[in-house]
Short mmCIF file of C-alpha atoms and ligand atoms in Angstrom, two decimals:
data_model
loop_
_atom_site.label_atom_id
_atom_site.label_comp_id
_atom_site.label_asym_id
_atom_site.label_seq_id
_atom_site.Cartn_x
_atom_site.Cartn_y
_atom_site.Cartn_z
CA ASP A 1346 99.24 1.15 -12.67
CA LYS A 1347 95.90 -0.29 -13.70
CA GLY A 1348 94.26 0.47 -10.36
CA THR A 1349 91.03 -1.48 -9.95
CA TYR A 1350 90.85 -2.44 -13.62
CA PRO A 1351 91.39 -6.11 -14.52
CA PHE A 1352 93.24 -5.11 -17.69
CA TYR A 1353 94.94 -2.00 -19.04
CA MET A 1354 92.85 -2.16 -22.19
CA LEU A 1355 89.64 -1.39 -20.33
CA LYS A 1356 91.32 1.43 -18.42
CA GLU A 1357 92.61 2.88 -21.69
CA ILE A 1358 89.18 2.64 -23.33
CA ASP A 1359 87.76 4.50 -20.34
CA GLU A 1360 90.40 7.22 -20.56
CA GLN A 1361 89.31 8.31 -24.04
CA PRO A 1362 86.89 11.07 -22.98
CA ASN A 1363 89.72 12.68 -21.00
CA VAL A 1364 92.15 12.29 -23.87
CA MET A 1365 89.73 14.25 -26.08
CA ARG A 1366 89.51 17.01 -23.43
CA LYS A 1367 93.28 17.06 -23.00
CA LEU A 1368 93.91 17.49 -26.74
CA SER A 1369 91.40 20.30 -26.79
CA GLN A 1370 93.22 22.02 -23.91
CA VAL A 1371 96.67 21.59 -25.39
CA TYR A 1372 95.94 22.41 -29.04
CA LEU A 1373 92.96 24.80 -28.96
CA ASN A 1374 92.48 28.29 -27.53
CA ASP A 1375 89.40 29.12 -25.49
CA ASP A 1376 87.79 30.54 -28.62
CA GLY A 1377 88.46 27.28 -30.47
CA THR A 1378 91.28 28.48 -32.70
CA PRO A 1379 94.08 25.92 -33.09
CA VAL A 1380 97.49 26.42 -31.50
CA ILE A 1381 99.86 24.77 -33.95
CA ASN A 1382 103.49 25.67 -34.62
CA ALA A 1383 103.53 28.25 -37.44
CA ASP A 1384 106.57 26.73 -39.18
CA LEU A 1385 104.81 23.39 -39.31
CA LEU A 1386 101.70 24.96 -40.81
CA ASP A 1387 103.78 26.81 -43.41
CA ALA A 1388 105.61 23.63 -44.34
CA ILE A 1389 102.36 21.73 -44.86
CA LYS A 1390 100.77 24.65 -46.67
CA SER A 1391 103.51 24.70 -49.25
CA ALA A 1392 102.97 21.00 -50.03
CA ASP A 1393 100.74 19.90 -52.90
CA ARG A 1394 99.87 16.51 -51.36
CA LEU A 1395 100.00 14.80 -47.99
CA TYR A 1396 101.26 11.25 -47.57
CA ILE A 1397 100.18 9.59 -44.34
CA VAL A 1398 102.31 6.56 -43.58
CA ALA A 1399 101.58 4.15 -40.72
CA ALA A 1400 101.00 0.55 -39.63
CA GLY A 1401 98.13 -1.35 -38.01
CA THR A 1402 95.76 0.75 -35.97
CA SER A 1403 97.69 3.92 -36.76
CA TYR A 1404 97.15 3.22 -40.47
CA HIS A 1405 93.43 2.98 -39.75
CA ALA A 1406 93.55 6.33 -37.95
CA GLY A 1407 95.26 7.71 -41.06
CA LEU A 1408 92.38 6.57 -43.26
CA VAL A 1409 90.08 8.75 -41.17
CA GLY A 1410 92.62 11.59 -41.06
CA ALA A 1411 92.88 11.69 -44.85
CA LYS A 1412 89.18 12.44 -45.13
CA LEU A 1413 89.59 15.26 -42.59
CA PHE A 1414 92.52 16.83 -44.45
CA GLU A 1415 90.65 16.62 -47.73
CA SER A 1416 87.30 17.91 -46.47
CA LEU A 1417 88.53 20.62 -44.08
CA ALA A 1418 91.78 21.75 -45.67
CA GLY A 1419 91.18 20.81 -49.31
CA VAL A 1420 94.56 19.13 -49.62
CA PRO A 1421 94.80 15.83 -51.53
CA THR A 1422 95.91 13.12 -49.11
CA GLU A 1423 97.08 9.55 -49.60
CA VAL A 1424 97.37 6.93 -46.87
CA HIS A 1425 99.90 4.12 -47.08
CA VAL A 1426 100.90 1.05 -45.10
CA SER A 1427 104.52 1.58 -44.01
CA SER A 1428 105.84 -1.87 -44.88
CA GLU A 1429 104.49 -1.54 -48.42
CA PHE A 1430 105.59 2.04 -49.02
CA ALA A 1431 109.11 1.29 -47.78
CA TYR A 1432 110.01 -0.96 -50.71
CA ASN A 1433 107.42 0.09 -53.28
CA GLN A 1434 107.38 3.87 -53.16
CA PRO A 1435 104.68 5.21 -55.48
CA LEU A 1436 105.33 8.11 -57.84
CA LEU A 1437 105.19 11.16 -55.62
CA SER A 1438 103.70 14.58 -56.27
CA LYS A 1439 106.05 17.54 -56.86
CA LYS A 1440 105.90 18.80 -53.28
CA PRO A 1441 105.00 15.97 -50.92
CA PHE A 1442 104.68 16.33 -47.15
CA PHE A 1443 104.84 13.20 -45.01
CA ILE A 1444 102.86 12.50 -41.86
CA PHE A 1445 103.93 9.51 -39.77
CA LEU A 1446 101.32 8.26 -37.35
CA THR A 1447 102.84 6.07 -34.66
CA GLN A 1448 101.74 5.60 -31.08
CA SER A 1449 105.11 4.24 -29.99
CA GLY A 1450 107.31 6.26 -32.33
CA GLU A 1451 109.41 3.11 -32.71
CA THR A 1452 107.75 1.05 -35.45
CA ALA A 1453 110.54 -0.23 -37.70
CA ASP A 1454 108.39 -0.36 -40.85
CA SER A 1455 107.46 3.31 -40.48
CA ARG A 1456 111.02 4.28 -39.62
CA GLU A 1457 112.29 2.66 -42.80
CA VAL A 1458 110.02 5.00 -44.78
CA LEU A 1459 111.14 8.02 -42.76
CA LEU A 1460 114.79 7.22 -43.46
CA ASN A 1461 114.00 7.12 -47.20
CA VAL A 1462 112.01 10.35 -46.94
CA ASN A 1463 114.90 12.07 -45.16
CA GLU A 1464 117.30 10.89 -47.83
CA GLN A 1465 115.04 12.45 -50.46
CA LYS A 1466 114.96 15.64 -48.31
CA PHE A 1467 111.17 15.80 -47.99
CA PRO A 1468 109.66 17.49 -44.92
CA SER A 1469 107.81 15.34 -42.38
CA LEU A 1470 105.75 15.33 -39.22
CA THR A 1471 105.56 12.54 -36.67
CA ILE A 1472 102.37 12.34 -34.64
CA THR A 1473 103.23 10.15 -31.67
CA ASN A 1474 102.40 9.43 -28.06
CA VAL A 1475 106.02 9.13 -26.99
CA PRO A 1476 108.20 12.24 -26.67
CA ASN A 1477 111.75 11.71 -27.89
CA SER A 1478 110.88 8.48 -29.64
CA THR A 1479 112.95 7.53 -32.67
CA LEU A 1480 110.45 8.72 -35.28
CA SER A 1481 109.92 11.91 -33.36
CA ARG A 1482 113.64 12.67 -33.32
CA GLU A 1483 114.13 11.85 -36.97
CA ALA A 1484 111.19 13.75 -38.49
CA THR A 1485 111.24 17.48 -39.20
CA TYR A 1486 108.33 18.18 -36.82
CA THR A 1487 106.52 16.37 -33.98
CA LEU A 1488 103.05 16.67 -32.49
CA LEU A 1489 102.39 14.72 -29.29
CA LEU A 1490 99.18 12.82 -28.63
CA HIS A 1491 99.16 13.45 -24.86
CA ALA A 1492 97.15 10.26 -24.36
CA GLY A 1493 99.24 9.01 -21.44
CA PRO A 1494 101.08 5.67 -21.64
CA GLU A 1495 99.27 2.99 -23.64
CA ILE A 1496 100.21 -0.40 -22.19
CA ALA A 1497 97.72 -2.87 -23.70
CA VAL A 1498 98.96 -4.33 -26.98
CA ALA A 1499 95.60 -3.51 -28.56
CA SER A 1500 95.67 0.20 -29.30
CA THR A 1501 92.55 2.17 -28.33
CA LYS A 1502 93.11 5.65 -26.95
CA ALA A 1503 96.02 6.28 -29.33
CA TYR A 1504 93.65 5.66 -32.27
CA THR A 1505 91.08 8.18 -31.09
CA ALA A 1506 93.81 10.65 -30.09
CA GLN A 1507 95.36 10.40 -33.57
CA ILE A 1508 92.02 11.14 -35.20
CA ALA A 1509 91.26 14.05 -32.88
CA LEU A 1510 94.68 15.60 -33.42
CA GLN A 1511 94.39 15.21 -37.19
CA ALA A 1512 91.01 16.98 -36.99
CA ILE A 1513 92.66 19.87 -35.15
CA LEU A 1514 95.53 20.00 -37.63
CA ALA A 1515 93.13 19.86 -40.59
CA LYS A 1516 91.12 22.71 -39.08
CA ALA A 1517 94.32 24.75 -38.55
CA LEU A 1518 95.47 24.14 -42.11
CA GLY A 1519 92.11 24.92 -43.65
CA GLU A 1520 91.76 28.09 -41.61
CA ALA A 1521 95.26 29.24 -42.52
CA ASP A 1522 94.18 28.79 -46.12
CA ASP A 1523 90.91 30.65 -45.60
CA GLN A 1524 88.77 27.62 -46.42
CA ALA A 1525 85.12 28.01 -45.48
CA ALA A 1526 84.72 24.35 -44.46
CA ALA A 1527 87.44 24.77 -41.83
CA LYS A 1528 86.21 28.14 -40.58
CA ASP A 1529 82.71 26.73 -40.08
CA PHE A 1530 83.96 23.64 -38.29
CA ASP A 1531 83.93 24.10 -34.52
CA VAL A 1532 86.45 21.44 -33.57
CA LYS A 1533 86.45 22.46 -29.90
CA GLN A 1534 82.72 22.01 -29.58
CA GLN A 1535 82.89 18.75 -31.53
CA LEU A 1536 85.58 17.32 -29.25
CA ALA A 1537 83.48 18.24 -26.22
CA LEU A 1538 80.48 16.45 -27.75
CA VAL A 1539 82.67 13.47 -28.62
CA ALA A 1540 84.03 13.30 -25.05
CA ASN A 1541 80.51 13.23 -23.62
CA GLY A 1542 79.39 10.69 -26.21
CA MET A 1543 82.35 8.42 -25.42
CA GLN A 1544 81.50 8.67 -21.74
CA ALA A 1545 77.93 7.59 -22.41
CA LEU A 1546 79.22 4.56 -24.36
CA VAL A 1547 81.80 3.43 -21.82
CA ASP A 1548 79.15 3.74 -19.12
CA GLU A 1549 77.20 0.97 -20.92
CA LYS A 1550 79.74 -1.81 -20.31
CA ALA A 1551 77.11 -4.39 -19.31
CA THR A 1552 75.40 -3.97 -22.69
CA PHE A 1553 78.60 -4.71 -24.58
CA ASP A 1554 79.49 -7.62 -22.32
CA LYS A 1555 76.09 -9.16 -23.03
CA LEU A 1556 76.30 -8.52 -26.76
CA ALA A 1557 79.80 -10.01 -26.95
CA LYS A 1558 78.53 -13.12 -25.16
CA SER A 1559 75.50 -13.56 -27.40
CA ALA A 1560 77.03 -12.68 -30.76
CA LEU A 1561 80.80 -13.17 -30.72
CA LEU A 1562 81.91 -15.58 -28.02
CA HIS A 1563 81.24 -18.80 -29.95
CA THR A 1564 81.69 -17.69 -33.53
CA PRO A 1565 84.71 -18.65 -35.64
CA ASN A 1566 84.33 -15.53 -37.79
CA ALA A 1567 82.66 -12.11 -37.96
CA PHE A 1568 82.35 -9.15 -40.31
CA TYR A 1569 82.26 -5.42 -39.77
CA ILE A 1570 80.85 -3.50 -42.71
CA GLY A 1571 80.37 0.14 -43.66
CA ARG A 1572 80.99 2.73 -46.36
CA GLY A 1573 83.38 5.67 -46.42
CA LEU A 1574 84.37 6.61 -42.88
CA ASP A 1575 82.32 3.70 -41.58
CA TYR A 1576 84.41 1.36 -43.73
CA ALA A 1577 87.58 2.84 -42.24
CA VAL A 1578 86.24 2.17 -38.74
CA SER A 1579 85.15 -1.34 -39.69
CA LEU A 1580 88.77 -2.15 -40.57
CA GLU A 1581 89.86 -0.99 -37.11
CA THR A 1582 87.12 -2.77 -35.15
CA ALA A 1583 87.79 -6.01 -37.06
CA LEU A 1584 91.50 -5.72 -36.20
CA LYS A 1585 90.63 -5.25 -32.51
CA LEU A 1586 88.50 -8.38 -32.52
CA LYS A 1587 91.14 -10.46 -34.33
CA GLU A 1588 94.10 -9.53 -32.26
CA ILE A 1589 92.71 -10.07 -28.77
CA SER A 1590 89.87 -12.59 -29.20
CA TYR A 1591 91.27 -14.64 -32.10
CA VAL A 1592 87.96 -14.47 -33.95
CA GLN A 1593 88.67 -14.34 -37.69
CA ALA A 1594 87.26 -10.93 -38.47
CA GLU A 1595 87.17 -8.80 -41.59
CA GLY A 1596 86.31 -5.18 -42.12
CA PHE A 1597 84.53 -4.75 -45.42
CA ALA A 1598 83.30 -1.99 -47.68
CA SER A 1599 79.66 -2.99 -47.52
CA GLY A 1600 79.16 -2.59 -51.28
CA GLU A 1601 81.92 -5.12 -51.94
CA LEU A 1602 80.21 -7.98 -50.07
CA LYS A 1603 78.19 -9.03 -53.09
CA HIS A 1604 81.34 -9.21 -55.18
CA GLY A 1605 82.52 -12.33 -53.39
CA THR A 1606 82.59 -12.27 -49.62
CA ILE A 1607 78.86 -12.82 -49.19
CA ALA A 1608 79.60 -16.48 -50.06
CA LEU A 1609 81.03 -16.80 -46.53
CA ILE A 1610 77.76 -15.87 -44.83
CA GLU A 1611 76.16 -18.82 -43.05
CA LYS A 1612 73.50 -19.19 -40.42
CA ASP A 1613 74.40 -16.99 -37.43
CA THR A 1614 77.53 -15.39 -38.94
CA PRO A 1615 77.77 -12.05 -37.10
CA VAL A 1616 77.73 -9.05 -39.44
CA ILE A 1617 78.06 -5.73 -37.70
CA GLY A 1618 77.05 -2.70 -39.74
CA ILE A 1619 78.39 0.76 -38.91
CA ILE A 1620 76.05 3.51 -40.11
CA THR A 1621 76.98 7.14 -39.40
CA GLN A 1622 76.94 8.77 -42.84
CA GLN A 1623 73.63 10.03 -44.12
CA LYS A 1624 74.58 9.63 -47.78
CA THR A 1625 75.24 5.88 -47.50
CA ALA A 1626 73.03 4.83 -44.57
CA GLY A 1627 70.32 3.35 -46.81
CA LEU A 1628 72.84 1.44 -48.89
CA THR A 1629 74.51 -0.19 -45.89
CA ARG A 1630 71.09 -1.06 -44.50
CA SER A 1631 70.27 -2.86 -47.76
CA ASN A 1632 73.55 -4.74 -47.56
CA LEU A 1633 72.63 -5.83 -44.03
CA GLN A 1634 69.27 -7.07 -45.31
CA GLU A 1635 71.04 -9.08 -47.98
CA VAL A 1636 73.19 -10.89 -45.42
CA ALA A 1637 70.28 -11.30 -42.99
CA ALA A 1638 68.33 -13.04 -45.78
CA ARG A 1639 71.20 -15.55 -45.91
CA GLY A 1640 71.05 -16.23 -42.18
CA ALA A 1641 73.54 -13.70 -40.79
CA LYS A 1642 73.06 -12.36 -37.30
CA THR A 1643 73.09 -8.62 -37.95
CA ILE A 1644 74.02 -5.96 -35.43
CA THR A 1645 73.87 -2.23 -36.11
CA ILE A 1646 75.93 0.64 -34.69
CA VAL A 1647 74.12 3.80 -35.81
CA THR A 1648 74.20 7.50 -35.00
CA ASP A 1649 71.11 8.84 -33.29
CA ALA A 1650 70.17 11.03 -36.25
CA LEU A 1651 70.01 7.98 -38.56
CA ALA A 1652 68.66 5.42 -36.07
CA LYS A 1653 65.61 3.20 -36.49
CA PRO A 1654 63.72 1.48 -33.70
CA ASP A 1655 65.42 -1.92 -34.14
CA ASP A 1656 69.01 -0.70 -34.13
CA THR A 1657 71.32 -2.45 -31.68
CA ILE A 1658 73.59 0.37 -30.55
CA VAL A 1659 72.78 4.05 -30.94
CA LEU A 1660 75.58 6.61 -30.90
CA PRO A 1661 75.13 10.24 -29.87
CA THR A 1662 75.07 12.50 -32.92
CA VAL A 1663 78.20 14.54 -33.74
CA ASP A 1664 79.42 16.16 -36.97
CA GLU A 1665 79.56 13.46 -39.67
CA ARG A 1666 83.30 14.00 -40.11
CA MET A 1667 83.90 13.10 -36.44
CA THR A 1668 81.77 9.95 -36.07
CA ALA A 1669 84.75 7.57 -36.15
CA LEU A 1670 85.65 8.79 -32.67
CA LEU A 1671 82.40 7.33 -31.35
CA SER A 1672 81.63 4.43 -33.68
CA VAL A 1673 84.94 2.74 -32.83
CA VAL A 1674 84.16 2.52 -29.09
CA PRO A 1675 81.51 -0.27 -29.32
CA GLY A 1676 84.01 -2.29 -31.40
CA GLN A 1677 86.73 -1.78 -28.79
CA LEU A 1678 84.39 -2.90 -26.02
CA LEU A 1679 83.03 -5.88 -28.00
CA ALA A 1680 86.59 -7.08 -28.65
CA TYR A 1681 87.49 -6.59 -25.00
CA TYR A 1682 84.54 -8.56 -23.65
CA THR A 1683 84.92 -11.34 -26.21
CA SER A 1684 88.54 -11.78 -25.16
CA LEU A 1685 87.71 -11.49 -21.46
CA ASN A 1686 84.86 -14.01 -21.66
CA LYS A 1687 87.18 -16.44 -23.42
CA GLY A 1688 89.52 -16.17 -20.48
CA LEU A 1689 92.35 -14.80 -22.63
CA ASP A 1690 95.10 -12.42 -21.58
CA VAL A 1691 93.46 -9.30 -23.02
CA ASP A 1692 96.52 -7.07 -22.67
CA LYS A 1693 99.04 -9.52 -24.07
CA PRO A 1694 97.60 -11.45 -27.01
CA ARG A 1695 99.65 -14.31 -28.40
CA ASN A 1696 102.35 -13.63 -31.00
CA LEU A 1697 102.18 -9.83 -30.59
CA ALA A 1698 104.41 -7.15 -29.08
CA LYS A 1699 103.46 -3.59 -28.12
CA SER A 1700 106.03 -2.01 -30.36
CA VAL A 1701 107.15 -3.77 -33.47
CA THR A 1702 110.79 -2.83 -33.81
CA VAL A 1703 111.73 -5.27 -36.56
CA GLU A 1704 110.66 -5.09 -40.21
O1 M6R B 620 103.28 2.30 -32.40
P1 M6R B 620 102.57 2.30 -33.72
O2 M6R B 620 101.34 3.12 -33.73
O3 M6R B 620 103.50 2.63 -34.87
O4 M6R B 620 102.13 0.78 -33.93
C1 M6R B 620 101.55 0.35 -35.12
C2 M6R B 620 100.95 -1.02 -34.97
O5 M6R B 620 101.92 -1.97 -34.64
C3 M6R B 620 99.85 -1.05 -33.90
O6 M6R B 620 98.86 -0.10 -34.14
C4 M6R B 620 99.19 -2.44 -33.85
O7 M6R B 620 98.47 -2.67 -35.04
C5 M6R B 620 98.28 -2.56 -32.61
N1 M6R B 620 98.59 -3.78 -31.90
C6 M6R B 620 96.82 -2.57 -32.96
O8 M6R B 620 96.02 -2.67 -31.85
#
């Protein structure tokens, strides 16, 4: 039931602070130590490499997750698109462990990979929102997202839930392995900060409505750019915009623009820069200046700690490894309001289904 909301998507965007709190309750003790099945932790610990396999938004959540597993648990992690992996399996490490990210637990492309993985007798974990879903039943282990049903075709709360749960799992793994980075990382406190930060963002709906109207409503195309984690989020926010507002959008590694794509910049082309990583903030700002000099309409989404007076949207500061949970929210809201202001059916974009059960 969407209650007083015009569309499920907006309701689901609004639910994200509570999803963060719920994951914290389910998977963390009061003292912040993770509560994760010991067999699962042992199975992952004995692997030499993680392979995250997923499609669409879940793939984008995997890109963020990989950085968490590498930085907190020190385990090399690869992320793959299911439909590619299924028929072009790369050379695997000696002891691979597979993580399937899937909101629905029914995505045929991901299932095809799981069937191959099972045939090869490799252990696996499905992280899903749907108990008893096909991928949950067929993997060795399951962790549930507890995000509540996601009805809108455009995935929002499942993305942030997948990232939060991967952060918890990475913390658990790193701690089990006595890694200092994991021991020093207070995931419980971070998720509380993230929940409050998300709330502050979703309370600013009028700002995003206005920005969508001025920057995105009449444009044929748009770019999201960033580096590292901000690049991963730019892929997700571009997908959101494409699928519900039909604006041709691309997420770009900001350093790559000058290697070709900058040729597409014209007067008033929207270029949205995501800046949450101290190391690369200056570089992405230069890239924004380069496109602005060619007429682009630039918009910035920046964490408080890195913000300058002219920035468009300022995000509350959280640990740099967790910023994706906040920087994605403006992109979700911008996509929503662009679609809404175009009079489109936000929850049911053309040509798309909620779960994609054919390859
Ligand atoms: O249920 P899954 O997470 O496996 O679905 C994967 C994709 O089909 C899904 O994320 C799709 O990209 C969404 N429509 C994106 O908003």
